[in-house]
Amino acid sequence: MAESEAQGADYEAEHVHSVYEEIASHFSSTRYKPWPIVERFLKEQRDGTVGADVGCGNGKYLAVNKRVFIVGSDRSTNLVKIAREHEPHSTVVADNLSLPHPSGVFDFAISIAVIHHLSTPSRRVEAVKCILDLLRPASRSASLDGGKAFIYVWALEQKDSRRGWDEGHEQDVMVPWVLKQKKVKEPKQRKRDGASNEVVAAEGEQKPDGDQTFLRYYHLYKKGELESDIEQAGGAVVESGYEKDNWWAIASLK
Amino acid sequence: MKLLTLNFLTCAIKTCKTNPASFPLHPRDAELEIQEADLNLTFLKNILPRLMWEELRVISSELGLPELPATPPAPADLVEPSNTPLDTAEVTLAEGGAEAQEVEETPSQTAKDLHRILLETCIQEGKLVCGSCGHEYAVKEGVANFLLPGHLV
């Protein structure tokens, strides 16, 4: 994790943003199945409502409901270029701490597997605040509920998962992403001399078989932490729970 | 990037958001492209109350597009009148029977025009300029980029 608040942005640029830019295409090909609970939230939205997908990645949640209009945003240009295929929605490149949206105009917002990439406690709370800021306040005259945000993060408590983390483990971790090299490229990779290997090492560790490993920074949330962040950001927790290695919460304005 | 998106975009710089001049962002040196899309009448009707009409008129005129009417169309203006009796339409709406509506109703010219401007007219290249601070956001290959340089974050 970043050593200080001030270094947070630089740390994430190196250990999150540049990694996703590199692995965008492969990452996207593995991310097509929406989490059922997020799918349910999106399908529950009334027709014609307007939403934001903060950190939309390859846009897999943009495909769920065509009766609403979602503006997706992501830090990675390469992922946004993949995400924009989903009609009738729209996608832009943006940072989740500097979102280019007017305050209080969205009926709903989602941020799925995003804020766990922020590297300091205050940046994670700020990320929640930025999501809450998007939401439309409740309107008494129109008897409309205020907007709701669905936030989903990786859990520390996942002892049955492939990673095996659990309560009491380190919460700030580097998680490898292995990019398999195509077979035809292998001979070339092996011929590389020391000088060119150094360049590769700067981007990602080069394994002898030609695979490249990229490390992404994650903050693993422990029980109650997401709810606490929402409270600290000035929001209210409407509903929250655990689903297959992840914590989720639906938040609203207070 | 389709023009409807501009209805939900403003300057990414926090201090600008409270300034009304930051909305809408103004297209500059824009190259437009028509990307045909299926017209979804229910979607158009539902999105109608969310449109900042005055601001859309400004953007549309800045882009040299045909002038939008002074007042926003009503949902009924989007349907070809001869096709479905109004009372039937209202009943369907009350039941939330969006599917049935799509089959029965024919989009009016007003609906087609609105669809053309909001969902088919796309900014492919150019800039979006904040009316408050003057910051320019680039649009390349149809993707607007709102990442800020370090000193503006």
CSV table of C-alpha atoms in Angstrom, one decimal:
chain,number,residue,atom,x,y,z
A,1,MET,CA,0.0,0.0,0.0
A,2,ALA,CA,1.0,3.6,-0.3
A,3,GLU,CA,3.2,4.9,2.5
A,4,SER,CA,1.4,8.2,2.7
A,5,GLU,CA,-1.8,9.9,1.5
A,6,ALA,CA,0.1,12.1,-0.9
A,7,GLN,CA,1.8,9.0,-2.5
A,8,GLY,CA,-1.5,7.2,-3.0
A,9,ALA,CA,-2.2,8.5,-6.5
A,10,ASP,CA,1.3,7.7,-7.8
A,11,TYR,CA,1.2,4.2,-6.2
A,12,GLU,CA,-2.1,3.4,-7.9
A,13,ALA,CA,-0.8,4.7,-11.2
A,14,GLU,CA,2.0,2.1,-11.1
A,15,HIS,CA,0.3,-0.8,-9.3
A,16,VAL,CA,-3.2,-0.6,-10.6
A,17,HIS,CA,-3.8,1.7,-13.6
A,18,SER,CA,-0.8,0.7,-15.8
A,19,VAL,CA,-1.5,-2.9,-15.1
A,20,TYR,CA,-5.1,-2.8,-16.3
A,21,GLU,CA,-4.0,-0.9,-19.4
A,22,GLU,CA,-1.6,-3.7,-20.2
A,23,ILE,CA,-3.9,-6.6,-19.4
A,24,ALA,CA,-7.1,-5.0,-20.7
A,25,SER,CA,-7.8,-7.4,-23.6
A,26,HIS,CA,-7.0,-10.6,-21.7
A,27,PHE,CA,-8.8,-9.3,-18.5
A,28,SER,CA,-11.9,-8.5,-20.5
A,29,SER,CA,-12.0,-11.9,-22.1
A,30,THR,CA,-12.3,-13.4,-18.6
A,31,ARG,CA,-14.9,-11.0,-17.4
A,32,TYR,CA,-18.2,-11.6,-19.0
A,33,LYS,CA,-20.5,-13.1,-16.4
A,34,PRO,CA,-22.2,-10.5,-14.1
A,35,TRP,CA,-22.4,-11.2,-10.4
A,36,PRO,CA,-26.0,-12.3,-9.8
A,37,ILE,CA,-26.6,-9.8,-7.0
A,38,VAL,CA,-25.4,-6.9,-9.2
A,39,GLU,CA,-27.5,-8.1,-12.0
A,40,ARG,CA,-30.6,-8.2,-9.7
A,41,PHE,CA,-29.9,-4.6,-8.6
A,42,LEU,CA,-29.6,-3.4,-12.2
A,43,LYS,CA,-32.8,-5.2,-13.3
A,44,GLU,CA,-34.7,-3.7,-10.4
A,45,GLN,CA,-34.1,-0.2,-11.7
A,46,ARG,CA,-37.2,1.5,-13.2
A,47,ASP,CA,-37.3,1.9,-17.0
A,48,GLY,CA,-35.8,5.2,-18.2
A,49,THR,CA,-33.8,5.8,-15.0
A,50,VAL,CA,-30.2,7.0,-15.3
A,51,GLY,CA,-27.2,5.4,-13.8
A,52,ALA,CA,-23.4,5.6,-13.5
A,53,ASP,CA,-21.0,2.7,-13.6
A,54,VAL,CA,-17.9,3.9,-11.8
A,55,GLY,CA,-15.0,1.7,-12.9
A,56,CYS,CA,-17.0,0.0,-15.6
A,57,GLY,CA,-14.0,-2.1,-16.8
A,58,ASN,CA,-15.0,-3.9,-20.0
A,59,GLY,CA,-18.6,-2.9,-19.5
A,60,LYS,CA,-20.0,-6.3,-18.6
A,61,TYR,CA,-22.7,-4.6,-16.4
A,62,LEU,CA,-23.7,-2.3,-19.3
A,63,ALA,CA,-25.2,-5.3,-21.0
A,64,VAL,CA,-27.6,-6.2,-18.2
A,65,ASN,CA,-30.4,-3.7,-18.7
A,66,LYS,CA,-31.1,-1.8,-21.9
A,67,ARG,CA,-34.1,0.0,-20.5
A,68,VAL,CA,-32.0,2.3,-18.4
A,69,PHE,CA,-29.2,4.7,-19.5
A,70,ILE,CA,-25.8,4.2,-17.9
A,71,VAL,CA,-22.8,6.4,-18.3
A,72,GLY,CA,-19.8,4.1,-17.6
A,73,SER,CA,-16.4,5.4,-16.7
A,74,ASP,CA,-13.0,3.8,-16.2
A,75,ARG,CA,-9.4,4.9,-15.7
A,76,SER,CA,-8.2,2.5,-18.4
A,77,THR,CA,-8.7,3.8,-22.0
A,78,ASN,CA,-8.2,0.3,-23.4
A,79,LEU,CA,-11.0,-1.1,-21.2
A,80,VAL,CA,-13.3,1.9,-22.1
A,81,LYS,CA,-12.8,1.1,-25.8
A,82,ILE,CA,-14.1,-2.4,-25.2
A,83,ALA,CA,-16.9,-1.2,-22.9
A,84,ARG,CA,-18.4,1.3,-25.4
A,85,GLU,CA,-19.8,-1.4,-27.6
A,86,HIS,CA,-22.8,-1.7,-25.3
A,87,GLU,CA,-25.9,0.2,-26.5
A,88,PRO,CA,-27.7,2.3,-25.6
A,89,HIS,CA,-25.1,3.2,-22.9
A,90,SER,CA,-22.1,5.5,-23.1
A,91,THR,CA,-18.6,5.3,-21.6
A,92,VAL,CA,-15.8,7.8,-20.9
A,93,VAL,CA,-12.3,7.7,-19.4
A,94,ALA,CA,-12.3,9.2,-15.9
A,95,ASP,CA,-10.7,8.8,-12.5
A,96,ASN,CA,-13.2,7.7,-9.8
A,97,LEU,CA,-12.0,10.5,-7.4
A,98,SER,CA,-12.5,13.1,-10.1
A,99,LEU,CA,-15.7,12.1,-11.9
A,100,PRO,CA,-17.0,14.3,-14.7
A,101,HIS,CA,-20.7,14.2,-13.6
A,102,PRO,CA,-23.0,16.8,-12.2
A,103,SER,CA,-23.9,16.1,-8.5
A,104,GLY,CA,-27.2,14.6,-7.6
A,105,VAL,CA,-28.6,13.6,-11.0
A,106,PHE,CA,-28.3,9.8,-11.1
A,107,ASP,CA,-31.0,7.4,-10.0
A,108,PHE,CA,-28.5,4.7,-9.3
A,109,ALA,CA,-24.7,4.0,-9.4
A,110,ILE,CA,-22.7,0.9,-9.3
A,111,SER,CA,-19.0,0.5,-8.5
A,112,ILE,CA,-18.0,-3.1,-8.8
A,113,ALA,CA,-14.6,-4.4,-7.7
A,114,VAL,CA,-13.1,-0.9,-7.9
A,115,ILE,CA,-12.6,0.9,-4.6
A,116,HIS,CA,-10.5,-2.0,-3.3
A,117,HIS,CA,-7.8,-0.7,-5.7
A,118,LEU,CA,-7.4,2.5,-3.7
A,119,SER,CA,-4.3,2.4,-1.6
A,120,THR,CA,-5.0,4.5,1.5
A,121,PRO,CA,-8.0,4.5,4.0
A,122,SER,CA,-8.9,8.1,3.2
A,123,ARG,CA,-8.8,7.6,-0.6
A,124,ARG,CA,-11.2,4.7,-0.2
A,125,VAL,CA,-13.7,6.8,1.9
A,126,GLU,CA,-13.3,9.6,-0.7
A,127,ALA,CA,-14.1,7.1,-3.5
A,128,VAL,CA,-17.4,6.2,-1.7
A,129,LYS,CA,-18.2,9.9,-1.2
A,130,CYS,CA,-17.7,10.5,-5.0
A,131,ILE,CA,-20.2,7.7,-5.7
A,132,LEU,CA,-22.7,9.1,-3.2
A,133,ASP,CA,-22.3,12.6,-4.7
A,134,LEU,CA,-23.8,11.3,-7.9
A,135,LEU,CA,-27.1,10.2,-6.4
A,136,ARG,CA,-30.3,12.1,-6.7
A,137,PRO,CA,-31.7,13.2,-3.3
A,138,ALA,CA,-35.1,11.9,-2.3
A,139,SER,CA,-38.0,14.1,-3.6
A,140,ARG,CA,-40.9,14.5,-1.2
A,141,SER,CA,-43.0,16.3,-3.8
A,142,ALA,CA,-42.6,13.5,-6.4
A,143,SER,CA,-42.7,10.9,-3.6
A,144,LEU,CA,-39.5,9.4,-5.0
A,145,ASP,CA,-36.8,7.6,-3.0
A,146,GLY,CA,-33.3,9.0,-3.3
A,147,GLY,CA,-30.8,7.3,-5.6
A,148,LYS,CA,-29.0,4.1,-4.5
A,149,ALA,CA,-25.5,3.0,-5.0
A,150,PHE,CA,-24.3,-0.6,-5.2
A,151,ILE,CA,-20.6,-1.1,-4.1
A,152,TYR,CA,-18.8,-4.4,-4.3
A,153,VAL,CA,-15.3,-5.2,-3.0
A,154,TRP,CA,-13.0,-8.2,-2.4
A,155,ALA,CA,-13.3,-9.8,1.0
A,156,LEU,CA,-10.4,-10.7,3.3
A,157,GLU,CA,-12.5,-13.6,4.5
A,158,GLN,CA,-12.3,-16.1,1.7
A,159,LYS,CA,-10.5,-19.1,3.1
A,160,ASP,CA,-12.2,-21.5,0.6
A,161,SER,CA,-11.1,-19.5,-2.4
A,162,ARG,CA,-8.1,-20.2,-4.6
A,163,ARG,CA,-6.2,-17.4,-2.8
A,164,GLY,CA,-7.1,-18.7,0.6
A,165,TRP,CA,-6.9,-15.4,2.6
A,166,ASP,CA,-8.8,-15.2,5.9
A,167,GLU,CA,-9.4,-13.2,9.0
A,168,GLY,CA,-6.2,-11.9,10.5
A,169,HIS,CA,-4.2,-12.0,7.3
A,170,GLU,CA,-2.6,-8.9,5.7
A,171,GLN,CA,-5.2,-6.8,4.1
A,172,ASP,CA,-3.0,-5.0,1.6
A,173,VAL,CA,-1.8,-7.4,-1.0
A,174,MET,CA,-0.3,-7.7,-4.5
A,175,VAL,CA,-2.3,-10.1,-6.7
A,176,PRO,CA,-0.7,-11.6,-9.8
A,177,TRP,CA,-2.3,-11.5,-13.2
A,178,VAL,CA,-0.6,-13.9,-15.6
A,179,LEU,CA,-0.6,-13.0,-19.3
A,180,LYS,CA,0.0,-16.2,-21.3
A,181,GLN,CA,2.2,-15.6,-24.3
A,182,LYS,CA,1.0,-17.0,-27.6
A,183,LYS,CA,3.0,-20.1,-28.7
A,184,VAL,CA,4.3,-18.5,-31.9
A,185,LYS,CA,6.0,-15.7,-29.9
A,186,GLU,CA,7.9,-18.1,-27.6
A,187,PRO,CA,11.1,-18.6,-29.7
A,188,LYS,CA,11.6,-14.8,-29.9
A,189,GLN,CA,11.1,-14.4,-26.2
A,190,ARG,CA,13.7,-17.0,-25.4
A,191,LYS,CA,16.3,-15.4,-27.6
A,192,ARG,CA,16.2,-12.1,-25.7
A,193,ASP,CA,19.4,-11.0,-24.2
A,194,GLY,CA,20.0,-9.4,-20.8
A,195,ALA,CA,19.4,-5.8,-22.0
A,196,SER,CA,15.9,-6.4,-23.4
A,197,ASN,CA,14.9,-8.6,-20.5
A,198,GLU,CA,15.4,-5.6,-18.2
A,199,VAL,CA,12.8,-3.6,-20.2
A,200,VAL,CA,10.4,-6.5,-19.9
A,201,ALA,CA,11.1,-6.8,-16.2
A,202,ALA,CA,10.1,-3.2,-15.7
A,203,GLU,CA,6.6,-3.9,-17.1
A,204,GLY,CA,6.1,-7.3,-15.6
A,205,GLU,CA,8.1,-10.3,-14.6
A,206,GLN,CA,9.1,-12.5,-17.5
A,207,LYS,CA,8.9,-16.2,-16.8
A,208,PRO,CA,11.0,-18.6,-18.7
A,209,ASP,CA,8.0,-20.0,-20.6
A,210,GLY,CA,7.1,-16.6,-22.0
A,211,ASP,CA,4.2,-15.8,-19.6
A,212,GLN,CA,4.2,-12.4,-18.1
A,213,THR,CA,3.1,-11.7,-14.5
A,214,PHE,CA,1.6,-8.4,-13.6
A,215,LEU,CA,1.0,-7.5,-9.9
A,216,ARG,CA,-2.1,-5.5,-9.0
A,217,TYR,CA,-2.6,-3.8,-5.6
A,218,TYR,CA,-5.7,-4.7,-3.7
A,219,HIS,CA,-7.0,-3.8,-0.3
A,220,LEU,CA,-9.0,-6.7,1.1
A,221,TYR,CA,-12.0,-5.6,3.1
A,222,LYS,CA,-12.7,-7.2,6.4
A,223,LYS,CA,-16.2,-7.7,7.8
A,224,GLY,CA,-18.0,-4.4,8.5
A,225,GLU,CA,-15.3,-2.2,6.8
A,226,LEU,CA,-17.3,-1.3,3.7
A,227,GLU,CA,-20.3,-0.3,5.8
A,228,SER,CA,-17.9,1.8,8.0
A,229,ASP,CA,-16.5,3.5,4.9
A,230,ILE,CA,-20.0,4.3,3.7
A,231,GLU,CA,-20.9,5.9,7.1
A,232,GLN,CA,-17.6,7.9,7.1
A,233,ALA,CA,-18.4,9.1,3.6
A,234,GLY,CA,-21.7,10.5,4.9
A,235,GLY,CA,-23.9,7.8,3.5
A,236,ALA,CA,-26.4,5.4,4.9
A,237,VAL,CA,-26.2,1.6,4.4
A,238,VAL,CA,-29.5,0.3,3.0
A,239,GLU,CA,-28.5,-3.3,2.8
A,240,SER,CA,-25.3,-5.2,2.9
A,241,GLY,CA,-24.0,-8.7,2.7
A,242,TYR,CA,-21.4,-11.3,1.6
A,243,GLU,CA,-21.4,-13.1,-1.7
A,244,LYS,CA,-18.7,-15.5,-2.8
A,245,ASP,CA,-15.5,-13.9,-1.5
A,246,ASN,CA,-16.8,-10.4,-1.7
A,247,TRP,CA,-18.5,-7.8,0.5
A,248,TRP,CA,-21.3,-5.7,-1.0
A,249,ALA,CA,-23.5,-2.9,0.2
A,250,ILE,CA,-26.3,-0.8,-1.1
A,251,ALA,CA,-25.9,2.8,0.0
A,252,SER,CA,-28.0,6.0,-0.1
A,253,LEU,CA,-27.6,9.6,0.9
A,254,LYS,CA,-28.5,10.2,4.6
B,1,MET,CA,-19.6,9.6,-27.9
B,2,LYS,CA,-23.3,10.2,-28.3
B,3,LEU,CA,-24.7,13.6,-27.5
B,4,LEU,CA,-27.1,12.2,-24.9
B,5,THR,CA,-24.0,11.6,-22.8
B,6,LEU,CA,-23.3,15.4,-22.5
B,7,ASN,CA,-26.6,15.7,-20.6
B,8,PHE,CA,-24.8,13.9,-17.7
B,9,LEU,CA,-21.3,15.3,-18.0
B,10,THR,CA,-19.6,18.3,-16.5
B,11,CYS,CA,-16.1,19.4,-15.6
B,12,ALA,CA,-14.1,16.8,-13.6
B,13,ILE,CA,-12.5,19.6,-11.5
B,14,LYS,CA,-14.3,19.6,-8.2
B,15,THR,CA,-14.3,23.4,-7.7
B,16,CYS,CA,-16.0,23.8,-11.1
B,17,LYS,CA,-19.1,21.6,-10.3
B,18,THR,CA,-20.7,24.2,-8.1
B,19,ASN,CA,-20.4,26.8,-10.8
B,20,PRO,CA,-23.4,26.7,-13.2
B,21,ALA,CA,-21.2,27.7,-16.1
B,22,SER,CA,-19.5,24.3,-16.0
B,23,PHE,CA,-22.6,22.7,-17.4
B,24,PRO,CA,-23.0,21.8,-20.2
B,25,LEU,CA,-19.5,21.2,-21.6
B,26,HIS,CA,-19.1,22.9,-24.9
B,27,PRO,CA,-17.9,20.9,-27.9
B,28,ARG,CA,-15.1,22.5,-29.9
B,29,ASP,CA,-13.5,21.5,-33.2
B,30,ALA,CA,-15.9,18.6,-33.2
B,31,GLU,CA,-16.0,16.0,-35.9
B,32,LEU,CA,-19.5,14.4,-35.9
B,33,GLU,CA,-20.4,11.0,-37.2
B,34,ILE,CA,-23.8,9.4,-37.4
B,35,GLN,CA,-23.8,5.9,-35.9
B,36,GLU,CA,-27.1,4.3,-36.6
B,37,ALA,CA,-28.9,2.7,-33.7
B,38,ASP,CA,-32.3,1.0,-33.2
B,39,LEU,CA,-34.9,3.5,-32.1
B,40,ASN,CA,-36.4,2.5,-28.8
B,41,LEU,CA,-39.6,4.5,-28.2
B,42,THR,CA,-40.0,3.5,-24.6
B,43,PHE,CA,-36.5,4.5,-23.8
B,44,LEU,CA,-36.9,7.9,-25.5
B,45,LYS,CA,-40.1,8.6,-23.7
B,46,ASN,CA,-38.6,7.6,-20.3
B,47,ILE,CA,-35.5,9.6,-20.8
B,48,LEU,CA,-37.4,12.7,-21.9
B,49,PRO,CA,-38.0,14.1,-18.4
B,50,ARG,CA,-34.3,13.8,-17.7
B,51,LEU,CA,-33.1,16.0,-20.5
B,52,MET,CA,-31.7,19.5,-19.8
B,53,TRP,CA,-33.5,20.8,-22.8
B,54,GLU,CA,-32.2,24.4,-22.8
B,55,GLU,CA,-28.6,23.1,-22.5
B,56,LEU,CA,-29.1,20.5,-25.3
B,57,ARG,CA,-30.4,23.3,-27.5
B,58,VAL,CA,-27.2,25.2,-26.9
B,59,ILE,CA,-25.0,22.2,-27.7
B,60,SER,CA,-27.0,21.4,-30.7
B,61,SER,CA,-26.7,24.9,-32.1
B,62,GLU,CA,-22.9,25.1,-31.2
B,63,LEU,CA,-22.5,21.9,-33.3
B,64,GLY,CA,-24.4,23.5,-36.2
B,65,LEU,CA,-27.2,20.9,-36.0
B,66,PRO,CA,-30.8,21.7,-36.9
B,67,GLU,CA,-32.4,23.8,-34.2
B,68,LEU,CA,-34.3,22.0,-31.5
B,69,PRO,CA,-37.8,23.3,-30.7
B,70,ALA,CA,-38.0,25.9,-27.9
B,71,THR,CA,-39.8,23.6,-25.6
B,72,PRO,CA,-39.2,19.8,-25.1
B,73,PRO,CA,-41.7,17.5,-26.7
B,74,ALA,CA,-44.2,15.7,-24.5
B,75,PRO,CA,-44.2,11.9,-24.4
B,76,ALA,CA,-47.3,11.8,-26.6
B,77,ASP,CA,-45.5,13.9,-29.3
B,78,LEU,CA,-43.2,11.0,-29.8
B,79,VAL,CA,-45.9,8.6,-31.0
B,80,GLU,CA,-47.6,8.7,-34.4
B,81,PRO,CA,-51.1,9.9,-33.5
B,82,SER,CA,-53.1,7.8,-35.9
B,83,ASN,CA,-51.6,4.6,-34.7
B,84,THR,CA,-52.8,4.1,-31.1
B,85,PRO,CA,-55.6,5.7,-29.3
B,86,LEU,CA,-54.3,7.7,-26.4
B,87,ASP,CA,-56.3,5.9,-23.7
B,88,THR,CA,-54.8,2.5,-24.7
B,89,ALA,CA,-51.3,4.0,-24.5
B,90,GLU,CA,-52.0,5.2,-21.0
B,91,VAL,CA,-53.3,1.9,-19.8
B,92,THR,CA,-50.3,0.1,-21.2
B,93,LEU,CA,-48.0,2.6,-19.5
B,94,ALA,CA,-49.8,2.1,-16.1
B,95,GLU,CA,-49.3,-1.6,-16.4
B,96,GLY,CA,-45.6,-1.1,-17.2
B,97,GLY,CA,-46.2,-3.1,-20.4
B,98,ALA,CA,-43.2,-1.7,-22.2
B,99,GLU,CA,-43.0,-4.6,-24.6
B,100,ALA,CA,-46.6,-4.3,-25.8
B,101,GLN,CA,-46.1,-0.6,-26.3
B,102,GLU,CA,-43.1,-1.0,-28.5
B,103,VAL,CA,-45.0,-3.3,-30.8
B,104,GLU,CA,-48.1,-1.2,-31.0
B,105,GLU,CA,-46.7,2.3,-31.4
B,106,THR,CA,-45.1,4.0,-34.3
B,107,PRO,CA,-42.5,6.7,-33.6
B,108,SER,CA,-43.4,10.1,-34.9
B,109,GLN,CA,-41.0,12.3,-36.8
B,110,THR,CA,-40.3,14.2,-33.6
B,111,ALA,CA,-39.2,10.9,-32.0
B,112,LYS,CA,-37.0,10.1,-35.0
B,113,ASP,CA,-35.4,13.5,-34.9
B,114,LEU,CA,-34.7,13.3,-31.2
B,115,HIS,CA,-33.3,9.8,-31.6
B,116,ARG,CA,-31.1,11.1,-34.4
B,117,ILE,CA,-29.7,13.9,-32.3
B,118,LEU,CA,-29.3,12.2,-28.9
B,119,LEU,CA,-28.4,8.6,-29.7
B,120,GLU,CA,-27.1,8.6,-33.3
B,121,THR,CA,-25.1,11.8,-33.5
B,122,CYS,CA,-21.7,11.1,-32.1
B,123,ILE,CA,-18.6,13.3,-31.4
B,124,GLN,CA,-15.7,11.3,-32.8
B,125,GLU,CA,-12.9,13.8,-32.5
B,126,GLY,CA,-12.6,17.2,-30.9
B,127,LYS,CA,-12.7,18.8,-27.4
B,128,LEU,CA,-15.2,19.4,-24.7
B,129,VAL,CA,-14.6,22.7,-23.0
B,130,CYS,CA,-15.6,23.7,-19.5
B,131,GLY,CA,-17.4,27.1,-19.5
B,132,SER,CA,-16.2,27.8,-16.0
B,133,CYS,CA,-12.4,27.1,-16.0
B,134,GLY,CA,-11.8,26.7,-19.7
B,135,HIS,CA,-10.2,23.3,-19.3
B,136,GLU,CA,-10.3,21.2,-22.5
B,137,TYR,CA,-11.1,17.5,-22.5
B,138,ALA,CA,-10.0,15.6,-25.6
B,139,VAL,CA,-12.3,13.3,-27.5
B,140,LYS,CA,-10.4,10.7,-29.6
B,141,GLU,CA,-11.9,7.9,-31.6
B,142,GLY,CA,-15.2,8.7,-29.9
B,143,VAL,CA,-13.9,8.4,-26.4
B,144,ALA,CA,-13.8,11.5,-24.1
B,145,ASN,CA,-11.0,11.6,-21.7
B,146,PHE,CA,-11.5,13.3,-18.3
B,147,LEU,CA,-8.2,12.4,-16.6
B,148,LEU,CA,-6.7,15.5,-15.1
B,149,PRO,CA,-3.1,16.5,-15.0
B,150,GLY,CA,-1.7,16.2,-11.5
B,151,HIS,CA,-1.8,19.9,-10.6
B,152,LEU,CA,-5.6,20.0,-11.2
B,153,VAL,CA,-6.6,17.0,-9.1
